[in-house]
Amino acid sequence: MVETIEYQPNRSELGHTIGGRTPVLRIHPGTGLRVACEDCFGGRVRTTDDLPSQVCDPHRLNPVSGPFHIVGAEPGDTLAVHIVAIEPTRDWGVSATYPAFGALTGTHQTPNLQTPLEERVWVYEVDRDGETVRFQDTNGRYRVDLPLEPMIGTIGVAPSGGEVRTSVVPDAHGGNLDSPQVRACTTVYLPVNTDGALLALGDVHARQGDGELCGVAVEIAAHVTVVVDLVKGVAIPGPRLETDTHLMSVGCARPLEDAYRISQHDLVRWAAELTGLDTLDVYQLVSQAGTAHVGNVCDPNYTMIAAIDKTHLAGAVAFGGIHQRLRGLADAVR
Amino acid sequence: MVETIEYQPNRSELGHTIGGRTPVLRIHPGTGLRVACEDCFGGRVRTTDDLPSQVCDPHRLNPVSGPFHIVGAEPGDTLAVHIVAIEPTRDWGVSATYPAFGALTGTHQTPNLQTPLEERVWVYEVDRDGETVRFQDTNGRYRVDLPLEPMIGTIGVAPSGGEVRTSVVPDAHGGNLDSPQVRACTTVYLPVNTDGALLALGDVHARQGDGELCGVAVEIAAHVTVVVDLVKGVAIPGPRLETDTHLMSVGCARPLEDAYRISQHDLVRWAAELTGLDTLDVYQLVSQAGTAHVGNVCDPNYTMIAAIDKTHLAGAVAFGGIHQRLRGLADAVR
Amino acid sequence: MVETIEYQPNRSELGHTIGGRTPVLRIHPGTGLRVACEDCFGGRVRTTDDLPSQVCDPHRLNPVSGPFHIVGAEPGDTLAVHIVAIEPTRDWGVSATYPAFGALTGTHQTPNLQTPLEERVWVYEVDRDGETVRFQDTNGRYRVDLPLEPMIGTIGVAPSGGEVRTSVVPDAHGGNLDSPQVRACTTVYLPVNTDGALLALGDVHARQGDGELCGVAVEIAAHVTVVVDLVKGVAIPGPRLETDTHLMSVGCARPLEDAYRISQHDLVRWAAELTGLDTLDVYQLVSQAGTAHVGNVCDPNYTMIAAIDKTHLAGAVAFGGIHQRLRGLADAVR
Amino acid sequence: MVETIEYQPNRSELGHTIGGRTPVLRIHPGTGLRVACEDCFGGRVRTTDDLPSQVCDPHRLNPVSGPFHIVGAEPGDTLAVHIVAIEPTRDWGVSATYPAFGALTGTHQTPNLQTPLEERVWVYEVDRDGETVRFQDTNGRYRVDLPLEPMIGTIGVAPSGGEVRTSVVPDAHGGNLDSPQVRACTTVYLPVNTDGALLALGDVHARQGDGELCGVAVEIAAHVTVVVDLVKGVAIPGPRLETDTHLMSVGCARPLEDAYRISQHDLVRWAAELTGLDTLDVYQLVSQAGTAHVGNVCDPNYTMIAAIDKTHLAGAVAFGGIHQRLRGLADAVR
């Protein structure tokens, strides 16, 4: 049986940075952790009248729970966070157009002189039993049910070099990856940059389209259950993911082709290391067998994910098979 | 019964531009067309000793068959090309690292001062019955079978404004889209810019990974069967695709986020027009329900595709249901 | 004495592509040529009531005079066009915000869902004697005189590979460079891609800011006097410029860093070739002594220019001293 | 007479982040400050044998002196730092190719699979009296003197939102701007994000080319003399500069066109505010009269600067004329 720690933050314990905060808990590798996470608006946007720019402090968006000190984690290690379950807390979620945010509007990084897009809120019904979320248009004329596919928007560790980053930014430390691949049954690997790693997470989505087009997903509060473990003495350059079938590398950058390059480059290097094949051969294999997934095209860094089916990699086993082991533990945690 | 015209070009009839050439055939809307297409190397790369830069003329890469004059096509119309079948001609395909081409090397557009990457060729066995392609590493130590998933790399019409573009470039006229979505059972919509549209196609791939990472897919010669039709008096800003389940918009641009923006923007506008919903509502819906697909991240313009399930669009029917009609005809052509 | 040919096109002789047209004149190397050029709106925008989108055909913007067949020019040569003089034809110029064009608004390549920016025209007085252009704000409350600094916006030759490009695009063949460095006393070098080179030029600006921010400079008609010459058997990868003091390489691409990379990369290669210094040493020298100039950040490709003072290059002489020779001829032409 | 405080850090007092550190001094507005700054390698690279990757800790590059607590500075204020003098400390400077850094090589953000560029060091003689720096090629065959034009590479204040950034990054808080415009007689305006502002600076360059092409300028230790002042209750979105003749806005972003957009957008907004002119009119005026300057095209964010001559802005006076006032004080400090 795996010990599982419950963590429910007070509002004052929520953080808005990755790094730079005192740990709220110490967690031993191999431990389960069930964390309550607020939505990206801190729960303040509940109706179509609650415009985010009016009800939220712009410096206090995207709250994260944590950080959790992982006992024994040291720089140069890799943190493995296996996601066991993501359970929506409420029967609703929200989305919005937020000022100067999103891929089809001017932003602080791509400014223009046009009149800003209207700020508007959409409230979705979340049917946890039926596993759907219901979109409704502004006039209430049109409704459609979309699959409930919960995912963690923000998960990361303290950055390297003593940096502290807002929780809105994704980068080599993880953070606001906003990628649908970060879901239950996936193991997230993060580079440990500081003693204790300082894991933080939040910003759960009931679902999102690829790229998080308008900048805001179907935002929900949720309980997230993970099992945490360490790969000692193995360093990675940025986030990686593993599922039962795939290995994935995450790239965070602008322009978007650089996020593509980083993710594919890391996957080629990783696969070459795991298989012992020549790097150019792996470059070729990934060119034909690899897939590319768009996380976000709206955050301060964009996110893309490179993936390959493990059966194409000559039976390669990553990180000593830790994913498979954590998958087993997950049943004990659930 | 649908008339089907066979077209087998002589080598001298192959083109290397989209636009700027005399039609090889006149095709009436509603006609089937079975076209022989050479591979992107003009069939000159057959063994690992045939380095493309040595056996190919750099200005004569990526040959296309055509152009086909579509009778009655006028500027402001939309050409519908329904792909019935893509049949590999040979039992092998090739890929390569080509000098100054690919996403993980310096190129003419992203030059650097490092030593160029080694040029190398890989030959794949294509098993048409087993529907696989076999990767083999350079030393012959490792083999793996990947699914045979044939697709058309290059399909387009004469550009607007009297332009003539090399067949290597994708843009609003189509061209070298290099996207796995351009496969059998898909209808490709292209904007007609000139009388007769001047359809050309080629560069078939046995398969490719997302982004065509190294710049070269599993390149094959093939017979491509299409049914061609016209949507009179309806103009589109760039290529669109339709399958039995999805509507898709194609964006071609650099940087990659602009290809994303163009494709998603067109999908939002198109879906708003089809459903009558408010544009911001569709922006929201696509943000949660839409997907994004990476075509190429190596050509002079990159390609991305925005897609949405038609069931999420209130029963919207595109272009008067032409896709469904062509799907029916396809059975008669096959 | 240098022979100087006058060329005054009829309206119907103006072109809107680079390449793809029959030469209007044959010019021998060493000849002077005085060409009348219309402004980018074909002279149709004359008052603040003449909105370009209403008075112009969008496919007939940016007319160019030519093409001129340069006798003896063959692929693999370099065309040298020394600019002797740029004389404004009228005492006014115009600028505008044009729909979906400019760096601080949504465009076809960077689309958004905001309301488009207002289309508006500004008319400038051009004082040819005083060498100023007068800006006046919309309400007529504020006026300021700016220096008259005439430059050629569009100058290019037929592209390689049989391409024909709209005159709005800059690329390796030159075209719509929109760079203030293309002014009198400068020699423009262009790669010859086809017999006769097919030089075309137009789109003169009374002046522009760096990047042509709103997408439209102070647009004027002008007489442009050049002396044309050939460097036989010397190929260049893209446009280069030479003044009495500087060597410059031009890069055209998106994103803007790729235009920077292309221009700086070519300058490093060129300077290494001219000086015989090691490439890394020249990379270092250009890193400290080179300058970078922003041409346009609004056209389908952006333009940047890398420059270095010739005195920093060990007395290097480019193209056998052709610039200095043409400078001498210029006095005879004027 | 202006009080001038001298500050000479111990090596252990040097910082490698902007924000996140305890102030080393409290400075009152109106005070002069003469700060000793180490070079970007911490003085460890002194000969061509001292390869940076071998003699430096990669997490301890680009040291900054400070931070200085500016008494009375509060969020929402603007900090004005007038640069009085930049005096090189030594008679030499160094540059280098550094692994995975620079515009013409693969980097962590734009990775490739090619062999890395050779790491190499160049040592420059700095002639403080003759005001030159001497480049010498690797083989000692070629020497050339370039103007000594000292500039501050890194100057910034604690970022907003509790962020701490490595000193290698430029952004809205300033930081590693690497722009030649940050030189003596310029006033740098920075947004105050936290009590005391926490000014830090370092990374002085004897000179650099536009874009800092290879990623490393002519790096020197120096004494930097500034006068610090506050504009209370006036917030700015990012760094701005003022000289006797020009107003400038700084943009930091990737891709490079976004740095251009941010800088030009801020200059348009700022000039509209100062002149009371309509925004579109100012957009037009800056389009014709503005200049764009390339800071760096190698750091995690690129830097561009938009500038306009103050005489073109109807006698506009920025920040109540603080630049002119500090210029006067500078004479008293020197």
PDB file of N, CA, C and O in Angstrom, chain B residues 34-78:
ATOM      1  N   ARG B  34      -6.689   9.640 -63.166  1.00  0.00           N
ATOM      2  CA  ARG B  34      -5.684   8.778 -62.537  1.00  0.00           C
ATOM      3  C   ARG B  34      -4.326   9.196 -63.074  1.00  0.00           C
ATOM      4  O   ARG B  34      -4.020   9.025 -64.235  1.00  0.00           O
ATOM      5  N   VAL B  35      -3.512   9.774 -62.180  1.00  0.00           N
ATOM      6  CA  VAL B  35      -2.275  10.448 -62.571  1.00  0.00           C
ATOM      7  C   VAL B  35      -1.068   9.692 -62.045  1.00  0.00           C
ATOM      8  O   VAL B  35      -1.006   9.376 -60.853  1.00  0.00           O
ATOM      9  N   ALA B  36      -0.113   9.449 -62.935  1.00  0.00           N
ATOM     10  CA  ALA B  36       1.158   8.883 -62.472  1.00  0.00           C
ATOM     11  C   ALA B  36       2.045  10.014 -61.966  1.00  0.00           C
ATOM     12  O   ALA B  36       2.209  11.038 -62.639  1.00  0.00           O
ATOM     13  N   CYS B  37       2.603   9.838 -60.771  1.00  0.00           N
ATOM     14  CA  CYS B  37       3.463  10.859 -60.159  1.00  0.00           C
ATOM     15  C   CYS B  37       4.828  10.259 -59.858  1.00  0.00           C
ATOM     16  O   CYS B  37       4.913   9.173 -59.282  1.00  0.00           O
ATOM     17  N   GLU B  38       5.882  10.990 -60.220  1.00  0.00           N
ATOM     18  CA  GLU B  38       7.231  10.566 -59.851  1.00  0.00           C
ATOM     19  C   GLU B  38       7.499  10.959 -58.397  1.00  0.00           C
ATOM     20  O   GLU B  38       6.750  11.743 -57.816  1.00  0.00           O
ATOM     21  N   ASP B  39       8.569  10.418 -57.823  1.00  0.00           N
ATOM     22  CA  ASP B  39       8.897  10.841 -56.465  1.00  0.00           C
ATOM     23  C   ASP B  39       9.649  12.176 -56.505  1.00  0.00           C
ATOM     24  O   ASP B  39       9.959  12.694 -57.568  1.00  0.00           O
ATOM     25  N   CYS B  40       9.929  12.731 -55.330  1.00  0.00           N
ATOM     26  CA  CYS B  40      10.476  14.100 -55.250  1.00  0.00           C
ATOM     27  C   CYS B  40      11.876  14.203 -55.849  1.00  0.00           C
ATOM     28  O   CYS B  40      12.344  15.305 -56.125  1.00  0.00           O
ATOM     29  N   PHE B  41      12.536  13.049 -56.019  1.00  0.00           N
ATOM     30  CA  PHE B  41      13.868  13.061 -56.630  1.00  0.00           C
ATOM     31  C   PHE B  41      13.811  12.680 -58.114  1.00  0.00           C
ATOM     32  O   PHE B  41      14.838  12.380 -58.727  1.00  0.00           O
ATOM     33  N   GLY B  42      12.622  12.645 -58.665  1.00  0.00           N
ATOM     34  CA  GLY B  42      12.495  12.263 -60.063  1.00  0.00           C
ATOM     35  C   GLY B  42      12.922  10.826 -60.304  1.00  0.00           C
ATOM     36  O   GLY B  42      13.285  10.455 -61.427  1.00  0.00           O
ATOM     37  N   GLY B  43      12.900  10.019 -59.246  1.00  0.00           N
ATOM     38  CA  GLY B  43      13.255   8.616 -59.392  1.00  0.00           C
ATOM     39  C   GLY B  43      14.758   8.360 -59.477  1.00  0.00           C
ATOM     40  O   GLY B  43      15.192   7.225 -59.716  1.00  0.00           O
ATOM     41  N   ARG B  44      15.552   9.385 -59.259  1.00  0.00           N
ATOM     42  CA  ARG B  44      17.005   9.242 -59.456  1.00  0.00           C
ATOM     43  C   ARG B  44      17.731   8.681 -58.231  1.00  0.00           C
ATOM     44  O   ARG B  44      18.892   8.274 -58.325  1.00  0.00           O
ATOM     45  N   VAL B  45      17.089   8.739 -57.076  1.00  0.00           N
ATOM     46  CA  VAL B  45      17.730   8.218 -55.865  1.00  0.00           C
ATOM     47  C   VAL B  45      17.152   6.838 -55.591  1.00  0.00           C
ATOM     48  O   VAL B  45      15.981   6.713 -55.204  1.00  0.00           O
ATOM     49  N   ARG B  46      17.964   5.802 -55.814  1.00  0.00           N
ATOM     50  CA  ARG B  46      17.458   4.434 -55.737  1.00  0.00           C
ATOM     51  C   ARG B  46      18.233   3.576 -54.751  1.00  0.00           C
ATOM     52  O   ARG B  46      17.732   2.563 -54.277  1.00  0.00           O
ATOM     53  N   THR B  47      19.441   3.985 -54.434  1.00  0.00           N
ATOM     54  CA  THR B  47      20.255   3.229 -53.481  1.00  0.00           C
ATOM     55  C   THR B  47      20.902   4.220 -52.519  1.00  0.00           C
ATOM     56  O   THR B  47      20.897   5.440 -52.755  1.00  0.00           O
ATOM     57  N   THR B  48      21.503   3.698 -51.485  1.00  0.00           N
ATOM     58  CA  THR B  48      22.142   4.579 -50.499  1.00  0.00           C
ATOM     59  C   THR B  48      23.372   5.273 -51.082  1.00  0.00           C
ATOM     60  O   THR B  48      23.923   6.183 -50.460  1.00  0.00           O
ATOM     61  N   ASP B  49      23.800   4.843 -52.264  1.00  0.00           N
ATOM     62  CA  ASP B  49      24.927   5.521 -52.915  1.00  0.00           C
ATOM     63  C   ASP B  49      24.488   6.714 -53.767  1.00  0.00           C
ATOM     64  O   ASP B  49      25.328   7.492 -54.221  1.00  0.00           O
ATOM     65  N   ASP B  50      23.211   6.834 -54.005  1.00  0.00           N
ATOM     66  CA  ASP B  50      22.714   7.917 -54.864  1.00  0.00           C
ATOM     67  C   ASP B  50      22.444   9.168 -54.027  1.00  0.00           C
ATOM     68  O   ASP B  50      21.297   9.452 -53.674  1.00  0.00           O
ATOM     69  N   LEU B  51      23.491   9.901 -53.720  1.00  0.00           N
ATOM     70  CA  LEU B  51      23.271  11.109 -52.926  1.00  0.00           C
ATOM     71  C   LEU B  51      22.510  12.127 -53.778  1.00  0.00           C
ATOM     72  O   LEU B  51      22.911  12.440 -54.896  1.00  0.00           O
ATOM     73  N   PRO B  52      21.409  12.649 -53.252  1.00  0.00           N
ATOM     74  CA  PRO B  52      20.565  13.554 -54.048  1.00  0.00           C
ATOM     75  C   PRO B  52      21.332  14.736 -54.644  1.00  0.00           C
ATOM     76  O   PRO B  52      21.098  15.113 -55.788  1.00  0.00           O
ATOM     77  N   SER B  53      22.247  15.303 -53.882  1.00  0.00           N
ATOM     78  CA  SER B  53      22.951  16.487 -54.397  1.00  0.00           C
ATOM     79  C   SER B  53      23.862  16.116 -55.564  1.00  0.00           C
ATOM     80  O   SER B  53      24.282  16.988 -56.320  1.00  0.00           O
ATOM     81  N   GLN B  54      24.139  14.833 -55.727  1.00  0.00           N
ATOM     82  CA  GLN B  54      24.994  14.412 -56.839  1.00  0.00           C
ATOM     83  C   GLN B  54      24.191  13.920 -58.036  1.00  0.00           C
ATOM     84  O   GLN B  54      24.592  14.121 -59.178  1.00  0.00           O
ATOM     85  N   VAL B  55      23.065  13.279 -57.769  1.00  0.00           N
ATOM     86  CA  VAL B  55      22.329  12.688 -58.887  1.00  0.00           C
ATOM     87  C   VAL B  55      21.164  13.559 -59.364  1.00  0.00           C
ATOM     88  O   VAL B  55      20.568  13.268 -60.401  1.00  0.00           O
ATOM     89  N   CYS B  56      20.829  14.610 -58.607  1.00  0.00           N
ATOM     90  CA  CYS B  56      19.687  15.450 -58.988  1.00  0.00           C
ATOM     91  C   CYS B  56      20.151  16.874 -59.301  1.00  0.00           C
ATOM     92  O   CYS B  56      21.098  17.377 -58.705  1.00  0.00           O
ATOM     93  N   ASP B  57      19.443  17.529 -60.216  1.00  0.00           N
ATOM     94  CA  ASP B  57      19.600  18.953 -60.479  1.00  0.00           C
ATOM     95  C   ASP B  57      18.778  19.699 -59.410  1.00  0.00           C
ATOM     96  O   ASP B  57      17.571  19.477 -59.291  1.00  0.00           O
ATOM     97  N   PRO B  58      19.420  20.563 -58.626  1.00  0.00           N
ATOM     98  CA  PRO B  58      18.688  21.207 -57.522  1.00  0.00           C
ATOM     99  C   PRO B  58      17.480  22.023 -57.990  1.00  0.00           C
ATOM    100  O   PRO B  58      16.572  22.284 -57.204  1.00  0.00           O
ATOM    101  N   HIS B  59      17.471  22.440 -59.244  1.00  0.00           N
ATOM    102  CA  HIS B  59      16.305  23.180 -59.749  1.00  0.00           C
ATOM    103  C   HIS B  59      15.232  22.251 -60.313  1.00  0.00           C
ATOM    104  O   HIS B  59      14.217  22.721 -60.813  1.00  0.00           O
ATOM    105  N   ARG B  60      15.479  20.944 -60.270  1.00  0.00           N
ATOM    106  CA  ARG B  60      14.503  20.025 -60.848  1.00  0.00           C
ATOM    107  C   ARG B  60      14.074  18.973 -59.828  1.00  0.00           C
ATOM    108  O   ARG B  60      13.772  17.832 -60.164  1.00  0.00           O
ATOM    109  N   LEU B  61      14.025  19.408 -58.565  1.00  0.00           N
ATOM    110  CA  LEU B  61      13.485  18.541 -57.519  1.00  0.00           C
ATOM    111  C   LEU B  61      11.969  18.684 -57.509  1.00  0.00           C
ATOM    112  O   LEU B  61      11.410  19.614 -58.066  1.00  0.00           O
ATOM    113  N   ASN B  62      11.343  17.745 -56.831  1.00  0.00           N
ATOM    114  CA  ASN B  62       9.909  17.820 -56.557  1.00  0.00           C
ATOM    115  C   ASN B  62       9.060  18.009 -57.826  1.00  0.00           C
ATOM    116  O   ASN B  62       8.255  18.937 -57.937  1.00  0.00           O
ATOM    117  N   PRO B  63       9.224  17.120 -58.808  1.00  0.00           N
ATOM    118  CA  PRO B  63       8.440  17.246 -60.037  1.00  0.00           C
ATOM    119  C   PRO B  63       6.953  17.037 -59.777  1.00  0.00           C
ATOM    120  O   PRO B  63       6.568  16.242 -58.916  1.00  0.00           O
ATOM    121  N   VAL B  64       6.141  17.765 -60.543  1.00  0.00           N
ATOM    122  CA  VAL B  64       4.690  17.585 -60.447  1.00  0.00           C
ATOM    123  C   VAL B  64       4.133  17.193 -61.817  1.00  0.00           C
ATOM    124  O   VAL B  64       4.653  17.594 -62.854  1.00  0.00           O
ATOM    125  N   SER B  65       3.071  16.418 -61.765  1.00  0.00           N
ATOM    126  CA  SER B  65       2.335  16.056 -62.974  1.00  0.00           C
ATOM    127  C   SER B  65       1.245  17.096 -63.192  1.00  0.00           C
ATOM    128  O   SER B  65       0.610  17.554 -62.245  1.00  0.00           O
ATOM    129  N   GLY B  66       1.019  17.407 -64.473  1.00  0.00           N
ATOM    130  CA  GLY B  66       0.049  18.435 -64.811  1.00  0.00           C
ATOM    131  C   GLY B  66       0.750  19.572 -65.500  1.00  0.00           C
ATOM    132  O   GLY B  66       1.871  19.387 -66.004  1.00  0.00           O
ATOM    133  N   PRO B  67       0.169  20.741 -65.581  1.00  0.00           N
ATOM    134  CA  PRO B  67      -1.109  21.106 -64.968  1.00  0.00           C
ATOM    135  C   PRO B  67      -2.299  20.646 -65.804  1.00  0.00           C
ATOM    136  O   PRO B  67      -2.212  20.504 -67.014  1.00  0.00           O
ATOM    137  N   PHE B  68      -3.392  20.446 -65.092  1.00  0.00           N
ATOM    138  CA  PHE B  68      -4.655  20.061 -65.709  1.00  0.00           C
ATOM    139  C   PHE B  68      -5.578  21.286 -65.737  1.00  0.00           C
ATOM    140  O   PHE B  68      -5.783  21.936 -64.714  1.00  0.00           O
ATOM    141  N   HIS B  69      -6.076  21.568 -66.920  1.00  0.00           N
ATOM    142  CA  HIS B  69      -7.019  22.671 -67.082  1.00  0.00           C
ATOM    143  C   HIS B  69      -8.412  22.148 -66.735  1.00  0.00           C
ATOM    144  O   HIS B  69      -8.897  21.213 -67.365  1.00  0.00           O
ATOM    145  N   ILE B  70      -9.040  22.738 -65.738  1.00  0.00           N
ATOM    146  CA  ILE B  70     -10.368  22.301 -65.346  1.00  0.00           C
ATOM    147  C   ILE B  70     -11.373  23.169 -66.094  1.00  0.00           C
ATOM    148  O   ILE B  70     -11.430  24.394 -65.878  1.00  0.00           O
ATOM    149  N   VAL B  71     -12.117  22.548 -66.955  1.00  0.00           N
ATOM    150  CA  VAL B  71     -13.010  23.283 -67.848  1.00  0.00           C
ATOM    151  C   VAL B  71     -14.056  24.049 -67.035  1.00  0.00           C
ATOM    152  O   VAL B  71     -14.753  23.466 -66.189  1.00  0.00           O
ATOM    153  N   GLY B  72     -14.116  25.338 -67.259  1.00  0.00           N
ATOM    154  CA  GLY B  72     -15.125  26.156 -66.592  1.00  0.00           C
ATOM    155  C   GLY B  72     -14.644  26.838 -65.334  1.00  0.00           C
ATOM    156  O   GLY B  72     -15.347  27.684 -64.777  1.00  0.00           O
ATOM    157  N   ALA B  73     -13.460  26.486 -64.874  1.00  0.00           N
ATOM    158  CA  ALA B  73     -12.946  27.112 -63.645  1.00  0.00           C
ATOM    159  C   ALA B  73     -12.522  28.551 -63.931  1.00  0.00           C
ATOM    160  O   ALA B  73     -11.788  28.813 -64.880  1.00  0.00           O
ATOM    161  N   GLU B  74     -12.999  29.457 -63.100  1.00  0.00           N
ATOM    162  CA  GLU B  74     -12.680  30.873 -63.251  1.00  0.00           C
ATOM    163  C   GLU B  74     -12.265  31.452 -61.894  1.00  0.00           C
ATOM    164  O   GLU B  74     -12.685  30.951 -60.843  1.00  0.00           O
ATOM    165  N   PRO B  75     -11.485  32.526 -61.932  1.00  0.00           N
ATOM    166  CA  PRO B  75     -11.113  33.181 -60.672  1.00  0.00           C
ATOM    167  C   PRO B  75     -12.355  33.461 -59.829  1.00  0.00           C
ATOM    168  O   PRO B  75     -13.373  33.920 -60.357  1.00  0.00           O
ATOM    169  N   GLY B  76     -12.268  33.171 -58.555  1.00  0.00           N
ATOM    170  CA  GLY B  76     -13.408  33.358 -57.673  1.00  0.00           C
ATOM    171  C   GLY B  76     -14.162  32.073 -57.422  1.00  0.00           C
ATOM    172  O   GLY B  76     -15.025  32.022 -56.541  1.00  0.00           O
ATOM    173  N   ASP B  77     -13.854  31.012 -58.165  1.00  0.00           N
ATOM    174  CA  ASP B  77     -14.439  29.702 -57.886  1.00  0.00           C
ATOM    175  C   ASP B  77     -13.544  28.951 -56.889  1.00  0.00           C
ATOM    176  O   ASP B  77     -12.420  29.361 -56.599  1.00  0.00           O
ATOM    177  N   THR B  78     -14.068  27.843 -56.409  1.00  0.00           N
ATOM    178  CA  THR B  78     -13.275  26.927 -55.592  1.00  0.00           C
ATOM    179  C   THR B  78     -13.196  25.582 -56.304  1.00  0.00           C
ATOM    180  O   THR B  78     -14.217  25.054 -56.755  1.00  0.00           O
TER     181      THR B  78
END
